[in-house]
Amino acid sequence: AQKITQTQPGMFVQEKEAVTLDCTYDTSDQSYGLFWYKQPSSGEMIFLIYQGSYDEQNATEGRYSLNFQKARKSANLVISASQLGDSAMYFCAMREGIQGAQKLVFGQGTRLTINP
Amino acid sequence: GAVVSQHPSRVICKSGTSVKIECRSLDFQATTMFWYRQFPKQSLMLMATSNEGSKATYEQGVEKDKFLINHASLTLSTLTVTSAHPEDSSFYICSAPTGGRNTIYFGEGSWLTVV
C-alpha cells in the first residue's frame, strides 16, 4: 500500500526566505511519480512540480524545486524567495507506476504562511 | 488557462435531493477522470475512477448508489450525489490526466452544502 507523509502541519516563514516542505513516501513499486500541489483558500489544486522515480535530476520549475532522495524515500519541496502569495496548503502526492492509472494518493498537507 | 473545468463551484441543496457536478476536460480528451472528496482541513481522498464507456470504479467504502458517476463522453464526467444528507457536505474535485505522465490537472472543485 502506498503512503505519503507530511509531518509539518504548519510552517511560518518570513517573506523572501526559502522554505522546505517535507514529504516522505512508502511504496514497493519501482516506478512511481511524485507531485506537489498548492491549494489556496479557493480550493483549486494548482500543479507545481513532478518527479519521476527514474529521473536522475531533481525537478525544478521556476522558484520551485524538488529535493528527491530516493534511498530515503523523500521528496521535499523547496520554494526559493518566498512571496506573500505562496501562503496556502501544500500537498505532496504519489502515483503508482509510470504508465498506470493516473490516480493520486495525497499526504496530509502543510499549511504555509508567509509573513511580511 | 484552466484545462479541466468543474461546475458548479458552489451548490446548496436540501436533504433528500440529488445534485449533479460536472467535470469537463478542455481541449483534450480524457478517457479516465478521477473524483476526490475533501473534508475541511483534511486531505483529498479518491472516491472513484470514471471510465468513458464503462462503469466507474469505486474506492473501498464509497457507496456506489449514493455517488453516481457517468462518463458520458471523452470530455465530460458527472458525479451525482443522490438523496443528499448533511454529512455529504464537502468539497468535491475532479482530475483528468492529459496524457503526459507528469501532467495531472484538477478542476476548480465544487463546494457542496446540504441543508
PDB file of N, CA and C in Angstrom, chain B residues 7-99:
ATOM      1  N   HIS B   7     -18.114  22.307 -12.611  1.00  0.00           N
ATOM      2  CA  HIS B   7     -19.290  23.157 -12.398  1.00  0.00           C
ATOM      3  C   HIS B   7     -20.374  22.377 -11.675  1.00  0.00           C
ATOM      4  N   PRO B   8     -21.067  22.955 -10.701  1.00  0.00           N
ATOM      5  CA  PRO B   8     -20.915  24.327 -10.219  1.00  0.00           C
ATOM      6  C   PRO B   8     -19.790  24.437  -9.203  1.00  0.00           C
ATOM      7  N   SER B   9     -19.365  25.625  -8.933  1.00  0.00           N
ATOM      8  CA  SER B   9     -18.301  25.814  -7.951  1.00  0.00           C
ATOM      9  C   SER B   9     -18.866  25.752  -6.533  1.00  0.00           C
ATOM     10  N   ARG B  10     -20.097  26.166  -6.392  1.00  0.00           N
ATOM     11  CA  ARG B  10     -20.762  26.087  -5.099  1.00  0.00           C
ATOM     12  C   ARG B  10     -22.221  25.703  -5.315  1.00  0.00           C
ATOM     13  N   VAL B  11     -22.714  24.825  -4.464  1.00  0.00           N
ATOM     14  CA  VAL B  11     -24.114  24.433  -4.565  1.00  0.00           C
ATOM     15  C   VAL B  11     -24.652  24.117  -3.172  1.00  0.00           C
ATOM     16  N   ILE B  12     -25.856  24.589  -2.946  1.00  0.00           N
ATOM     17  CA  ILE B  12     -26.573  24.296  -1.705  1.00  0.00           C
ATOM     18  C   ILE B  12     -27.836  23.534  -2.079  1.00  0.00           C
ATOM     19  N   CYS B  13     -28.055  22.419  -1.443  1.00  0.00           N
ATOM     20  CA  CYS B  13     -29.260  21.647  -1.735  1.00  0.00           C
ATOM     21  C   CYS B  13     -29.908  21.182  -0.438  1.00  0.00           C
ATOM     22  N   LYS B  14     -31.162  20.813  -0.558  1.00  0.00           N
ATOM     23  CA  LYS B  14     -31.906  20.335   0.608  1.00  0.00           C
ATOM     24  C   LYS B  14     -31.680  18.840   0.809  1.00  0.00           C
ATOM     25  N   SER B  15     -31.774  18.423   2.042  1.00  0.00           N
ATOM     26  CA  SER B  15     -31.641  16.996   2.350  1.00  0.00           C
ATOM     27  C   SER B  15     -32.655  16.195   1.554  1.00  0.00           C
ATOM     28  N   GLY B  16     -32.194  15.092   1.014  1.00  0.00           N
ATOM     29  CA  GLY B  16     -33.084  14.222   0.262  1.00  0.00           C
ATOM     30  C   GLY B  16     -33.088  14.458  -1.229  1.00  0.00           C
ATOM     31  N   THR B  17     -32.539  15.567  -1.644  1.00  0.00           N
ATOM     32  CA  THR B  17     -32.495  15.849  -3.081  1.00  0.00           C
ATOM     33  C   THR B  17     -31.177  15.357  -3.662  1.00  0.00           C
ATOM     34  N   SER B  18     -31.092  15.399  -4.978  1.00  0.00           N
ATOM     35  CA  SER B  18     -29.876  14.984  -5.675  1.00  0.00           C
ATOM     36  C   SER B  18     -29.213  16.199  -6.315  1.00  0.00           C
ATOM     37  N   VAL B  19     -27.927  16.137  -6.424  1.00  0.00           N
ATOM     38  CA  VAL B  19     -27.180  17.244  -7.031  1.00  0.00           C
ATOM     39  C   VAL B  19     -26.120  16.671  -7.964  1.00  0.00           C
ATOM     40  N   LYS B  20     -25.973  17.323  -9.117  1.00  0.00           N
ATOM     41  CA  LYS B  20     -25.031  16.858 -10.130  1.00  0.00           C
ATOM     42  C   LYS B  20     -23.871  17.832 -10.267  1.00  0.00           C
ATOM     43  N   ILE B  21     -22.679  17.280 -10.325  1.00  0.00           N
ATOM     44  CA  ILE B  21     -21.468  18.071 -10.518  1.00  0.00           C
ATOM     45  C   ILE B  21     -20.807  17.598 -11.810  1.00  0.00           C
ATOM     46  N   GLU B  22     -20.423  18.555 -12.641  1.00  0.00           N
ATOM     47  CA  GLU B  22     -19.816  18.232 -13.929  1.00  0.00           C
ATOM     48  C   GLU B  22     -18.318  18.506 -13.929  1.00  0.00           C
ATOM     49  N   CYS B  23     -17.602  17.661 -14.637  1.00  0.00           N
ATOM     50  CA  CYS B  23     -16.164  17.822 -14.813  1.00  0.00           C
ATOM     51  C   CYS B  23     -15.861  17.687 -16.304  1.00  0.00           C
ATOM     52  N   ARG B  24     -15.301  18.726 -16.866  1.00  0.00           N
ATOM     53  CA  ARG B  24     -15.020  18.734 -18.304  1.00  0.00           C
ATOM     54  C   ARG B  24     -13.535  18.934 -18.578  1.00  0.00           C
ATOM     55  N   SER B  25     -13.035  18.178 -19.501  1.00  0.00           N
ATOM     56  CA  SER B  25     -11.674  18.411 -19.972  1.00  0.00           C
ATOM     57  C   SER B  25     -11.748  19.380 -21.157  1.00  0.00           C
ATOM     58  N   LEU B  26     -10.889  20.352 -21.142  1.00  0.00           N
ATOM     59  CA  LEU B  26     -10.911  21.399 -22.168  1.00  0.00           C
ATOM     60  C   LEU B  26      -9.773  21.151 -23.157  1.00  0.00           C
ATOM     61  N   ASP B  27     -10.098  21.074 -24.415  1.00  0.00           N
ATOM     62  CA  ASP B  27      -9.108  20.943 -25.479  1.00  0.00           C
ATOM     63  C   ASP B  27      -8.340  19.628 -25.460  1.00  0.00           C
ATOM     64  N   PHE B  28      -8.809  18.657 -24.690  1.00  0.00           N
ATOM     65  CA  PHE B  28      -8.198  17.342 -24.770  1.00  0.00           C
ATOM     66  C   PHE B  28      -9.228  16.299 -24.365  1.00  0.00           C
ATOM     67  N   GLN B  29      -8.987  15.087 -24.774  1.00  0.00           N
ATOM     68  CA  GLN B  29      -9.904  14.009 -24.455  1.00  0.00           C
ATOM     69  C   GLN B  29      -9.392  13.227 -23.244  1.00  0.00           C
ATOM     70  N   ALA B  30     -10.306  12.874 -22.383  1.00  0.00           N
ATOM     71  CA  ALA B  30      -9.951  12.161 -21.163  1.00  0.00           C
ATOM     72  C   ALA B  30     -10.807  10.900 -21.053  1.00  0.00           C
ATOM     73  N   THR B  31     -10.214   9.768 -21.339  1.00  0.00           N
ATOM     74  CA  THR B  31     -10.961   8.527 -21.212  1.00  0.00           C
ATOM     75  C   THR B  31     -11.129   8.147 -19.744  1.00  0.00           C
ATOM     76  N   THR B  32     -10.312   8.719 -18.910  1.00  0.00           N
ATOM     77  CA  THR B  32     -10.389   8.466 -17.471  1.00  0.00           C
ATOM     78  C   THR B  32     -10.354   9.792 -16.719  1.00  0.00           C
ATOM     79  N   MET B  33     -11.220   9.908 -15.757  1.00  0.00           N
ATOM     80  CA  MET B  33     -11.206  11.047 -14.842  1.00  0.00           C
ATOM     81  C   MET B  33     -11.332  10.507 -13.429  1.00  0.00           C
ATOM     82  N   PHE B  34     -10.961  11.319 -12.466  1.00  0.00           N
ATOM     83  CA  PHE B  34     -10.963  10.881 -11.080  1.00  0.00           C
ATOM     84  C   PHE B  34     -11.735  11.874 -10.221  1.00  0.00           C
ATOM     85  N   TRP B  35     -12.485  11.333  -9.283  1.00  0.00           N
ATOM     86  CA  TRP B  35     -13.246  12.168  -8.357  1.00  0.00           C
ATOM     87  C   TRP B  35     -12.684  12.007  -6.939  1.00  0.00           C
ATOM     88  N   TYR B  36     -12.421  13.154  -6.323  1.00  0.00           N
ATOM     89  CA  TYR B  36     -11.895  13.174  -4.969  1.00  0.00           C
ATOM     90  C   TYR B  36     -12.860  13.936  -4.073  1.00  0.00           C
ATOM     91  N   ARG B  37     -12.738  13.648  -2.794  1.00  0.00           N
ATOM     92  CA  ARG B  37     -13.536  14.346  -1.792  1.00  0.00           C
ATOM     93  C   ARG B  37     -12.575  14.874  -0.729  1.00  0.00           C
ATOM     94  N   GLN B  38     -12.872  16.064  -0.245  1.00  0.00           N
ATOM     95  CA  GLN B  38     -12.021  16.667   0.766  1.00  0.00           C
ATOM     96  C   GLN B  38     -12.872  17.284   1.855  1.00  0.00           C
ATOM     97  N   PHE B  39     -12.753  16.761   3.067  1.00  0.00           N
ATOM     98  CA  PHE B  39     -13.428  17.352   4.212  1.00  0.00           C
ATOM     99  C   PHE B  39     -12.580  18.515   4.733  1.00  0.00           C
ATOM    100  N   PRO B  40     -13.215  19.440   5.463  1.00  0.00           N
ATOM    101  CA  PRO B  40     -12.478  20.611   5.955  1.00  0.00           C
ATOM    102  C   PRO B  40     -11.217  20.232   6.714  1.00  0.00           C
ATOM    103  N   LYS B  41     -10.151  20.885   6.353  1.00  0.00           N
ATOM    104  CA  LYS B  41      -8.848  20.730   6.992  1.00  0.00           C
ATOM    105  C   LYS B  41      -8.309  19.307   6.879  1.00  0.00           C
ATOM    106  N   GLN B  42      -8.756  18.599   5.879  1.00  0.00           N
ATOM    107  CA  GLN B  42      -8.230  17.261   5.635  1.00  0.00           C
ATOM    108  C   GLN B  42      -7.677  17.169   4.216  1.00  0.00           C
ATOM    109  N   SER B  43      -7.127  16.026   3.931  1.00  0.00           N
ATOM    110  CA  SER B  43      -6.529  15.823   2.614  1.00  0.00           C
ATOM    111  C   SER B  43      -7.571  15.329   1.616  1.00  0.00           C
ATOM    112  N   LEU B  44      -7.142  15.173   0.386  1.00  0.00           N
ATOM    113  CA  LEU B  44      -8.027  14.656  -0.652  1.00  0.00           C
ATOM    114  C   LEU B  44      -8.040  13.133  -0.596  1.00  0.00           C
ATOM    115  N   MET B  45      -9.243  12.591  -0.735  1.00  0.00           N
ATOM    116  CA  MET B  45      -9.395  11.150  -0.764  1.00  0.00           C
ATOM    117  C   MET B  45     -10.064  10.755  -2.065  1.00  0.00           C
ATOM    118  N   LEU B  46      -9.474   9.798  -2.748  1.00  0.00           N
ATOM    119  CA  LEU B  46     -10.045   9.344  -4.004  1.00  0.00           C
ATOM    120  C   LEU B  46     -11.354   8.615  -3.738  1.00  0.00           C
ATOM    121  N   MET B  47     -12.374   9.013  -4.479  1.00  0.00           N
ATOM    122  CA  MET B  47     -13.670   8.354  -4.358  1.00  0.00           C
ATOM    123  C   MET B  47     -13.844   7.278  -5.420  1.00  0.00           C
ATOM    124  N   ALA B  48     -13.543   7.676  -6.671  1.00  0.00           N
ATOM    125  CA  ALA B  48     -13.821   6.753  -7.769  1.00  0.00           C
ATOM    126  C   ALA B  48     -13.078   7.173  -9.015  1.00  0.00           C
ATOM    127  N   THR B  49     -12.919   6.207  -9.887  1.00  0.00           N
ATOM    128  CA  THR B  49     -12.335   6.433 -11.202  1.00  0.00           C
ATOM    129  C   THR B  49     -13.452   6.358 -12.231  1.00  0.00           C
ATOM    130  N   SER B  50     -13.576   7.407 -13.009  1.00  0.00           N
ATOM    131  CA  SER B  50     -14.612   7.485 -14.031  1.00  0.00           C
ATOM    132  C   SER B  50     -14.031   7.030 -15.361  1.00  0.00           C
ATOM    133  N   ASN B  51     -14.657   6.053 -15.974  1.00  0.00           N
ATOM    134  CA  ASN B  51     -14.156   5.482 -17.216  1.00  0.00           C
ATOM    135  C   ASN B  51     -15.148   5.718 -18.349  1.00  0.00           C
ATOM    136  N   GLU B  52     -14.677   6.319 -19.422  1.00  0.00           N
ATOM    137  CA  GLU B  52     -15.542   6.580 -20.566  1.00  0.00           C
ATOM    138  C   GLU B  52     -15.985   5.272 -21.196  1.00  0.00           C
ATOM    139  N   GLY B  53     -17.277   5.096 -21.328  1.00  0.00           N
ATOM    140  CA  GLY B  53     -17.817   3.918 -21.970  1.00  0.00           C
ATOM    141  C   GLY B  53     -17.959   2.696 -21.097  1.00  0.00           C
ATOM    142  N   SER B  54     -17.617   2.820 -19.839  1.00  0.00           N
ATOM    143  CA  SER B  54     -17.770   1.681 -18.936  1.00  0.00           C
ATOM    144  C   SER B  54     -18.096   2.169 -17.530  1.00  0.00           C
ATOM    145  N   LYS B  55     -18.318   1.224 -16.653  1.00  0.00           N
ATOM    146  CA  LYS B  55     -18.699   1.590 -15.291  1.00  0.00           C
ATOM    147  C   LYS B  55     -17.539   2.207 -14.536  1.00  0.00           C
ATOM    148  N   ALA B  56     -17.894   3.052 -13.603  1.00  0.00           N
ATOM    149  CA  ALA B  56     -16.885   3.660 -12.753  1.00  0.00           C
ATOM    150  C   ALA B  56     -16.338   2.634 -11.761  1.00  0.00           C
ATOM    151  N   THR B  57     -15.134   2.868 -11.334  1.00  0.00           N
ATOM    152  CA  THR B  57     -14.500   2.019 -10.323  1.00  0.00           C
ATOM    153  C   THR B  57     -14.456   2.798  -9.014  1.00  0.00           C
ATOM    154  N   TYR B  58     -15.089   2.252  -7.995  1.00  0.00           N
ATOM    155  CA  TYR B  58     -15.203   2.955  -6.728  1.00  0.00           C
ATOM    156  C   TYR B  58     -14.154   2.449  -5.730  1.00  0.00           C
ATOM    157  N   GLU B  59     -13.676   3.371  -4.908  1.00  0.00           N
ATOM    158  CA  GLU B  59     -12.750   3.004  -3.844  1.00  0.00           C
ATOM    159  C   GLU B  59     -13.534   2.338  -2.707  1.00  0.00           C
ATOM    160  N   GLN B  60     -12.806   1.584  -1.936  1.00  0.00           N
ATOM    161  CA  GLN B  60     -13.440   0.879  -0.829  1.00  0.00           C
ATOM    162  C   GLN B  60     -14.108   1.853   0.123  1.00  0.00           C
ATOM    163  N   GLY B  61     -15.331   1.532   0.480  1.00  0.00           N
ATOM    164  CA  GLY B  61     -16.064   2.363   1.424  1.00  0.00           C
ATOM    165  C   GLY B  61     -16.915   3.439   0.787  1.00  0.00           C
ATOM    166  N   VAL B  62     -16.808   3.623  -0.508  1.00  0.00           N
ATOM    167  CA  VAL B  62     -17.609   4.628  -1.201  1.00  0.00           C
ATOM    168  C   VAL B  62     -18.877   3.964  -1.740  1.00  0.00           C
ATOM    169  N   GLU B  63     -20.029   4.536  -1.403  1.00  0.00           N
ATOM    170  CA  GLU B  63     -21.299   3.943  -1.812  1.00  0.00           C
ATOM    171  C   GLU B  63     -21.597   4.238  -3.281  1.00  0.00           C
ATOM    172  N   LYS B  64     -21.667   3.201  -4.068  1.00  0.00           N
ATOM    173  CA  LYS B  64     -21.904   3.363  -5.494  1.00  0.00           C
ATOM    174  C   LYS B  64     -23.268   3.978  -5.780  1.00  0.00           C
ATOM    175  N   ASP B  65     -24.267   3.551  -5.022  1.00  0.00           N
ATOM    176  CA  ASP B  65     -25.626   4.023  -5.293  1.00  0.00           C
ATOM    177  C   ASP B  65     -25.834   5.457  -4.836  1.00  0.00           C
ATOM    178  N   LYS B  66     -24.971   5.915  -3.982  1.00  0.00           N
ATOM    179  CA  LYS B  66     -25.101   7.281  -3.494  1.00  0.00           C
ATOM    180  C   LYS B  66     -24.345   8.264  -4.378  1.00  0.00           C
ATOM    181  N   PHE B  67     -23.221   7.842  -4.833  1.00  0.00           N
ATOM    182  CA  PHE B  67     -22.377   8.705  -5.671  1.00  0.00           C
ATOM    183  C   PHE B  67     -22.340   8.095  -7.072  1.00  0.00           C
ATOM    184  N   LEU B  68     -23.277   8.541  -7.896  1.00  0.00           N
ATOM    185  CA  LEU B  68     -23.385   8.008  -9.244  1.00  0.00           C
ATOM    186  C   LEU B  68     -22.440   8.754 -10.176  1.00  0.00           C
ATOM    187  N   ILE B  69     -21.663   8.006 -10.921  1.00  0.00           N
ATOM    188  CA  ILE B  69     -20.705   8.609 -11.838  1.00  0.00           C
ATOM    189  C   ILE B  69     -21.019   8.144 -13.248  1.00  0.00           C
ATOM    190  N   ASN B  70     -21.080   9.117 -14.136  1.00  0.00           N
ATOM    191  CA  ASN B  70     -21.352   8.849 -15.551  1.00  0.00           C
ATOM    192  C   ASN B  70     -20.322   9.557 -16.407  1.00  0.00           C
ATOM    193  N   HIS B  71     -19.634   8.793 -17.224  1.00  0.00           N
ATOM    194  CA  HIS B  71     -18.621   9.381 -18.121  1.00  0.00           C
ATOM    195  C   HIS B  71     -19.218   9.361 -19.523  1.00  0.00           C
ATOM    196  N   ALA B  72     -20.012  10.384 -19.791  1.00  0.00           N
ATOM    197  CA  ALA B  72     -20.859  10.385 -20.982  1.00  0.00           C
ATOM    198  C   ALA B  72     -20.089  10.552 -22.283  1.00  0.00           C
ATOM    199  N   SER B  73     -18.977  11.254 -22.224  1.00  0.00           N
ATOM    200  CA  SER B  73     -18.214  11.485 -23.445  1.00  0.00           C
ATOM    201  C   SER B  73     -16.738  11.575 -23.076  1.00  0.00           C
ATOM    202  N   LEU B  74     -15.920  11.782 -24.061  1.00  0.00           N
ATOM    203  CA  LEU B  74     -14.478  11.855 -23.825  1.00  0.00           C
ATOM    204  C   LEU B  74     -14.055  13.146 -23.143  1.00  0.00           C
ATOM    205  N   THR B  75     -14.997  14.044 -22.940  1.00  0.00           N
ATOM    206  CA  THR B  75     -14.650  15.304 -22.286  1.00  0.00           C
ATOM    207  C   THR B  75     -15.523  15.610 -21.074  1.00  0.00           C
ATOM    208  N   LEU B  76     -16.414  14.716 -20.710  1.00  0.00           N
ATOM    209  CA  LEU B  76     -17.345  15.025 -19.633  1.00  0.00           C
ATOM    210  C   LEU B  76     -17.576  13.827 -18.711  1.00  0.00           C
ATOM    211  N   SER B  77     -17.393  14.091 -17.424  1.00  0.00           N
ATOM    212  CA  SER B  77     -17.764  13.133 -16.386  1.00  0.00           C
ATOM    213  C   SER B  77     -18.652  13.861 -15.388  1.00  0.00           C
ATOM    214  N   THR B  78     -19.677  13.168 -14.901  1.00  0.00           N
ATOM    215  CA  THR B  78     -20.564  13.790 -13.923  1.00  0.00           C
ATOM    216  C   THR B  78     -20.635  12.943 -12.666  1.00  0.00           C
ATOM    217  N   LEU B  79     -20.700  13.634 -11.541  1.00  0.00           N
ATOM    218  CA  LEU B  79     -20.883  12.997 -10.240  1.00  0.00           C
ATOM    219  C   LEU B  79     -22.224  13.460  -9.704  1.00  0.00           C
ATOM    220  N   THR B  80     -23.107  12.522  -9.436  1.00  0.00           N
ATOM    221  CA  THR B  80     -24.407  12.842  -8.864  1.00  0.00           C
ATOM    222  C   THR B  80     -24.483  12.312  -7.448  1.00  0.00           C
ATOM    223  N   VAL B  81     -24.692  13.230  -6.510  1.00  0.00           N
ATOM    224  CA  VAL B  81     -24.882  12.838  -5.119  1.00  0.00           C
ATOM    225  C   VAL B  81     -26.381  12.645  -4.927  1.00  0.00           C
ATOM    226  N   THR B  82     -26.796  11.435  -4.708  1.00  0.00           N
ATOM    227  CA  THR B  82     -28.224  11.134  -4.612  1.00  0.00           C
ATOM    228  C   THR B  82     -28.677  11.149  -3.159  1.00  0.00           C
ATOM    229  N   SER B  83     -29.928  11.541  -2.966  1.00  0.00           N
ATOM    230  CA  SER B  83     -30.515  11.585  -1.630  1.00  0.00           C
ATOM    231  C   SER B  83     -29.517  12.186  -0.632  1.00  0.00           C
ATOM    232  N   ALA B  84     -29.124  13.380  -0.922  1.00  0.00           N
ATOM    233  CA  ALA B  84     -28.061  14.030  -0.150  1.00  0.00           C
ATOM    234  C   ALA B  84     -28.448  14.236   1.312  1.00  0.00           C
ATOM    235  N   HIS B  85     -27.467  14.093   2.173  1.00  0.00           N
ATOM    236  CA  HIS B  85     -27.618  14.329   3.597  1.00  0.00           C
ATOM    237  C   HIS B  85     -26.570  15.348   4.045  1.00  0.00           C
ATOM    238  N   PRO B  86     -26.790  15.982   5.174  1.00  0.00           N
ATOM    239  CA  PRO B  86     -25.813  16.980   5.630  1.00  0.00           C
ATOM    240  C   PRO B  86     -24.386  16.432   5.716  1.00  0.00           C
ATOM    241  N   GLU B  87     -24.225  15.164   6.026  1.00  0.00           N
ATOM    242  CA  GLU B  87     -22.874  14.600   6.116  1.00  0.00           C
ATOM    243  C   GLU B  87     -22.193  14.469   4.762  1.00  0.00           C
ATOM    244  N   ASP B  88     -22.960  14.668   3.690  1.00  0.00           N
ATOM    245  CA  ASP B  88     -22.356  14.664   2.351  1.00  0.00           C
ATOM    246  C   ASP B  88     -21.753  16.018   2.015  1.00  0.00           C
ATOM    247  N   SER B  89     -22.003  16.990   2.866  1.00  0.00           N
ATOM    248  CA  SER B  89     -21.430  18.318   2.636  1.00  0.00           C
ATOM    249  C   SER B  89     -19.912  18.203   2.643  1.00  0.00           C
ATOM    250  N   SER B  90     -19.306  18.682   1.577  1.00  0.00           N
ATOM    251  CA  SER B  90     -17.861  18.509   1.419  1.00  0.00           C
ATOM    252  C   SER B  90     -17.401  19.260   0.193  1.00  0.00           C
ATOM    253  N   PHE B  91     -16.122  19.199  -0.061  1.00  0.00           N
ATOM    254  CA  PHE B  91     -15.512  19.750  -1.271  1.00  0.00           C
ATOM    255  C   PHE B  91     -15.228  18.574  -2.197  1.00  0.00           C
ATOM    256  N   TYR B  92     -15.777  18.634  -3.400  1.00  0.00           N
ATOM    257  CA  TYR B  92     -15.573  17.575  -4.378  1.00  0.00           C
ATOM    258  C   TYR B  92     -14.762  18.140  -5.535  1.00  0.00           C
ATOM    259  N   ILE B  93     -13.765  17.381  -5.952  1.00  0.00           N
ATOM    260  CA  ILE B  93     -12.878  17.889  -7.003  1.00  0.00           C
ATOM    261  C   ILE B  93     -12.503  16.755  -7.932  1.00  0.00           C
ATOM    262  N   CYS B  94     -12.406  17.068  -9.211  1.00  0.00           N
ATOM    263  CA  CYS B  94     -12.089  16.049 -10.196  1.00  0.00           C
ATOM    264  C   CYS B  94     -10.715  16.316 -10.797  1.00  0.00           C
ATOM    265  N   SER B  95     -10.144  15.269 -11.354  1.00  0.00           N
ATOM    266  CA  SER B  95      -8.890  15.428 -12.080  1.00  0.00           C
ATOM    267  C   SER B  95      -8.953  14.641 -13.368  1.00  0.00           C
ATOM    268  N   ALA B  96      -8.153  15.059 -14.322  1.00  0.00           N
ATOM    269  CA  ALA B  96      -8.095  14.380 -15.609  1.00  0.00           C
ATOM    270  C   ALA B  96      -6.663  14.398 -16.105  1.00  0.00           C
ATOM    271  N   PRO B  97      -6.101  13.257 -16.395  1.00  0.00           N
ATOM    272  CA  PRO B  97      -4.757  13.210 -16.966  1.00  0.00           C
ATOM    273  C   PRO B  97      -4.786  13.657 -18.418  1.00  0.00           C
ATOM    274  N   THR B  98      -3.799  14.424 -18.810  1.00  0.00           N
ATOM    275  CA  THR B  98      -3.780  14.949 -20.175  1.00  0.00           C
ATOM    276  C   THR B  98      -3.055  14.025 -21.134  1.00  0.00           C
ATOM    277  N   GLY B  99      -2.499  12.957 -20.609  1.00  0.00           N
ATOM    278  CA  GLY B  99      -1.797  12.036 -21.493  1.00  0.00           C
ATOM    279  C   GLY B  99      -0.314  11.996 -21.201  1.00  0.00           C
TER     280      GLY B  99
END
